[in-house]
Amino acid sequence: MSRVAVVTGGTRGIGAAISTALKETGCTVAAIYGGNDEAAAKFKDDTGIAVYKCDVSDTQACAENLGQIEKDLGGIDILVNNAGITRDTMFHRMDAEKWNAVINTNLNSLFNMCRPVIEGMRERKFGRIINISSINGQKGQMGQTNYSAAKAGELGFTKALAQENAFKGITVNAICPGYIGTEMVRAVPEDVLNEKILPLIPVGRLGEPEEIARCVTFLASDDAGFITGSTLSANGGQVMV
Ligand code: CAA
């Protein structure tokens, strides 16, 4: 059976790898992107995956876009909340704009995206919600009070929503990637990345987006129906919880 999957932040970085991997498993995929039209158009050309522009921090826009996706592709079976931003700075220099931007995009987006799809999943008695959290939601990270708070919040949300929907055939899980070789991580100052972060990764390298995508395709599969409310760490051994 072909499932319909939605991936936020689905045209670049980890999200692009997730969209592509889900398509390879036979899903019909909609990749939501926030602003980079050029990257989205290239992604669509390269992969044939439908793209939708939507600010995941905007409640109304999410409801409208998800409604459109359901009209175009059918009921949504799999939702991957991957969109995320960083606004790194020490807390004593952080302003409200940096705090709110990260909380709105990384955490409030889970309400905005899950709320419109959860009733349909409950009616159809099947759903897979996968939230891409972060190692830094598990351990905290200097320079990221905003991001760490949002990513830790995603873990609580995941466990609560999992409990509410387990008996309806819906699983809700989180993945906590470590440092993956994407633009977001490459934006970390090079000396910090090389001297402070890489030496802490026992596997000795950054992760690959495809390594996270393979976690997603497993959790999205029918085979993973007994796994819900879990947190899957994929961080090269950097933190073991
Ligand atoms: N781990 C360990 N030490 C770190 C560090 C980190 N991640 N980030 C900074 N430091 C250290 C610096 O090396 C420096 O130490 P020394 O004085 O001994 O050299 C000290 O903290 C101060 O750092 P800066 O000189 O860079 O100070 P700053 O005020 O200009 O910037 C900062 C501070 C905002 C924390 C900046 O260093 C920074 O952006 N660091 C990276 C933070 C980070 O890890 N972000 C993760 C982004 S990737 C991501 O978020 C994806 C994901 O889910 C994993």
mmCIF file of N, CA, C and O in Angstrom, residues 5 15 23 28 31-32 36 112 121 130 139 143 146 148 158 162 172 190 197 228 241:
data_model
loop_
_atom_site.group_PDB
_atom_site.id
_atom_site.type_symbol
_atom_site.label_atom_id
_atom_site.label_comp_id
_atom_site.label_asym_id
_atom_site.label_seq_id
_atom_site.Cartn_x
_atom_site.Cartn_y
_atom_site.Cartn_z
ATOM 1 N N ALA A 5 3.279 10.587 2.853
ATOM 2 C CA ALA A 5 4.206 11.091 3.881
ATOM 3 C C ALA A 5 4.473 12.571 3.667
ATOM 4 O O ALA A 5 4.642 13.030 2.532
ATOM 5 N N GLY A 15 16.379 16.631 5.967
ATOM 6 C CA GLY A 15 15.012 16.472 5.451
ATOM 7 C C GLY A 15 14.977 15.980 4.014
ATOM 8 O O GLY A 15 14.107 15.169 3.652
ATOM 9 N N LYS A 23 10.389 8.122 -0.254
ATOM 10 C CA LYS A 23 9.926 7.846 -1.626
ATOM 11 C C LYS A 23 10.434 6.472 -2.084
ATOM 12 O O LYS A 23 9.703 5.704 -2.703
ATOM 13 N N THR A 28 4.188 8.142 -1.231
ATOM 14 C CA THR A 28 3.985 9.379 -1.967
ATOM 15 C C THR A 28 4.354 10.496 -1.002
ATOM 16 O O THR A 28 3.755 10.605 0.075
ATOM 17 N N ALA A 31 7.146 17.325 0.342
ATOM 18 C CA ALA A 31 8.228 17.962 1.103
ATOM 19 C C ALA A 31 7.863 19.426 1.323
ATOM 20 O O ALA A 31 7.659 20.173 0.364
ATOM 21 N N ILE A 32 7.754 19.809 2.584
ATOM 22 C CA ILE A 32 7.448 21.206 2.913
ATOM 23 C C ILE A 32 8.754 21.954 3.107
ATOM 24 O O ILE A 32 9.692 21.439 3.738
ATOM 25 N N ASN A 36 13.533 28.721 0.817
ATOM 26 C CA ASN A 36 14.540 28.655 -0.242
ATOM 27 C C ASN A 36 13.925 28.047 -1.518
ATOM 28 O O ASN A 36 13.989 26.844 -1.770
ATOM 29 N N ASN A 112 1.418 22.907 15.276
ATOM 30 C CA ASN A 112 0.862 23.369 13.999
ATOM 31 C C ASN A 112 0.723 22.246 12.973
ATOM 32 O O ASN A 112 -0.201 22.249 12.157
ATOM 33 N N MET A 121 -5.698 10.553 11.175
ATOM 34 C CA MET A 121 -4.959 9.335 11.529
ATOM 35 C C MET A 121 -5.776 8.487 12.501
ATOM 36 O O MET A 121 -5.817 7.259 12.385
ATOM 37 N N ILE A 130 6.996 11.239 13.415
ATOM 38 C CA ILE A 130 8.413 11.131 13.787
ATOM 39 C C ILE A 130 8.958 12.551 13.935
ATOM 40 O O ILE A 130 8.914 13.355 12.990
ATOM 41 N N LYS A 139 21.205 16.617 26.009
ATOM 42 C CA LYS A 139 22.319 16.946 26.915
ATOM 43 C C LYS A 139 22.441 18.442 27.215
ATOM 44 O O LYS A 139 23.190 18.825 28.105
ATOM 45 N N GLY A 143 25.456 27.943 24.216
ATOM 46 C CA GLY A 143 25.147 28.715 23.000
ATOM 47 C C GLY A 143 23.783 28.381 22.418
ATOM 48 O O GLY A 143 23.377 28.941 21.410
ATOM 49 N N ASN A 146 17.954 28.315 23.627
ATOM 50 C CA ASN A 146 16.695 28.304 22.864
ATOM 51 C C ASN A 146 16.498 26.955 22.175
ATOM 52 O O ASN A 146 15.455 26.301 22.309
ATOM 53 N N SER A 148 18.086 24.034 22.676
ATOM 54 C CA SER A 148 18.035 22.900 23.609
ATOM 55 C C SER A 148 16.665 22.812 24.257
ATOM 56 O O SER A 148 16.118 21.716 24.454
ATOM 57 N N THR A 158 6.460 14.202 22.308
ATOM 58 C CA THR A 158 6.439 12.885 21.658
ATOM 59 C C THR A 158 5.849 11.834 22.589
ATOM 60 O O THR A 158 4.982 11.037 22.193
ATOM 61 N N ALA A 162 2.238 10.062 22.084
ATOM 62 C CA ALA A 162 2.302 8.603 21.887
ATOM 63 C C ALA A 162 1.299 7.905 22.796
ATOM 64 O O ALA A 162 0.584 6.993 22.368
ATOM 65 N N VAL A 172 4.243 7.486 17.784
ATOM 66 C CA VAL A 172 4.887 8.809 17.813
ATOM 67 C C VAL A 172 6.267 8.608 18.434
ATOM 68 O O VAL A 172 6.379 8.156 19.582
ATOM 69 N N GLU A 190 34.485 27.020 12.677
ATOM 70 C CA GLU A 190 35.286 25.850 12.284
ATOM 71 C C GLU A 190 36.190 25.353 13.412
ATOM 72 O O GLU A 190 36.341 24.142 13.624
ATOM 73 N N ILE A 197 34.086 19.740 19.195
ATOM 74 C CA ILE A 197 32.965 18.832 18.946
ATOM 75 C C ILE A 197 33.453 17.492 18.384
ATOM 76 O O ILE A 197 33.181 16.433 18.958
ATOM 77 N N THR A 228 6.724 2.957 20.238
ATOM 78 C CA THR A 228 6.092 4.283 20.331
ATOM 79 C C THR A 228 6.543 5.003 21.592
ATOM 80 O O THR A 228 6.833 4.354 22.608
ATOM 81 N N VAL A 241 22.283 7.724 26.320
ATOM 82 C CA VAL A 241 21.238 7.864 27.350
ATOM 83 C C VAL A 241 20.216 6.752 27.184
ATOM 84 O O VAL A 241 20.076 6.185 26.124
#
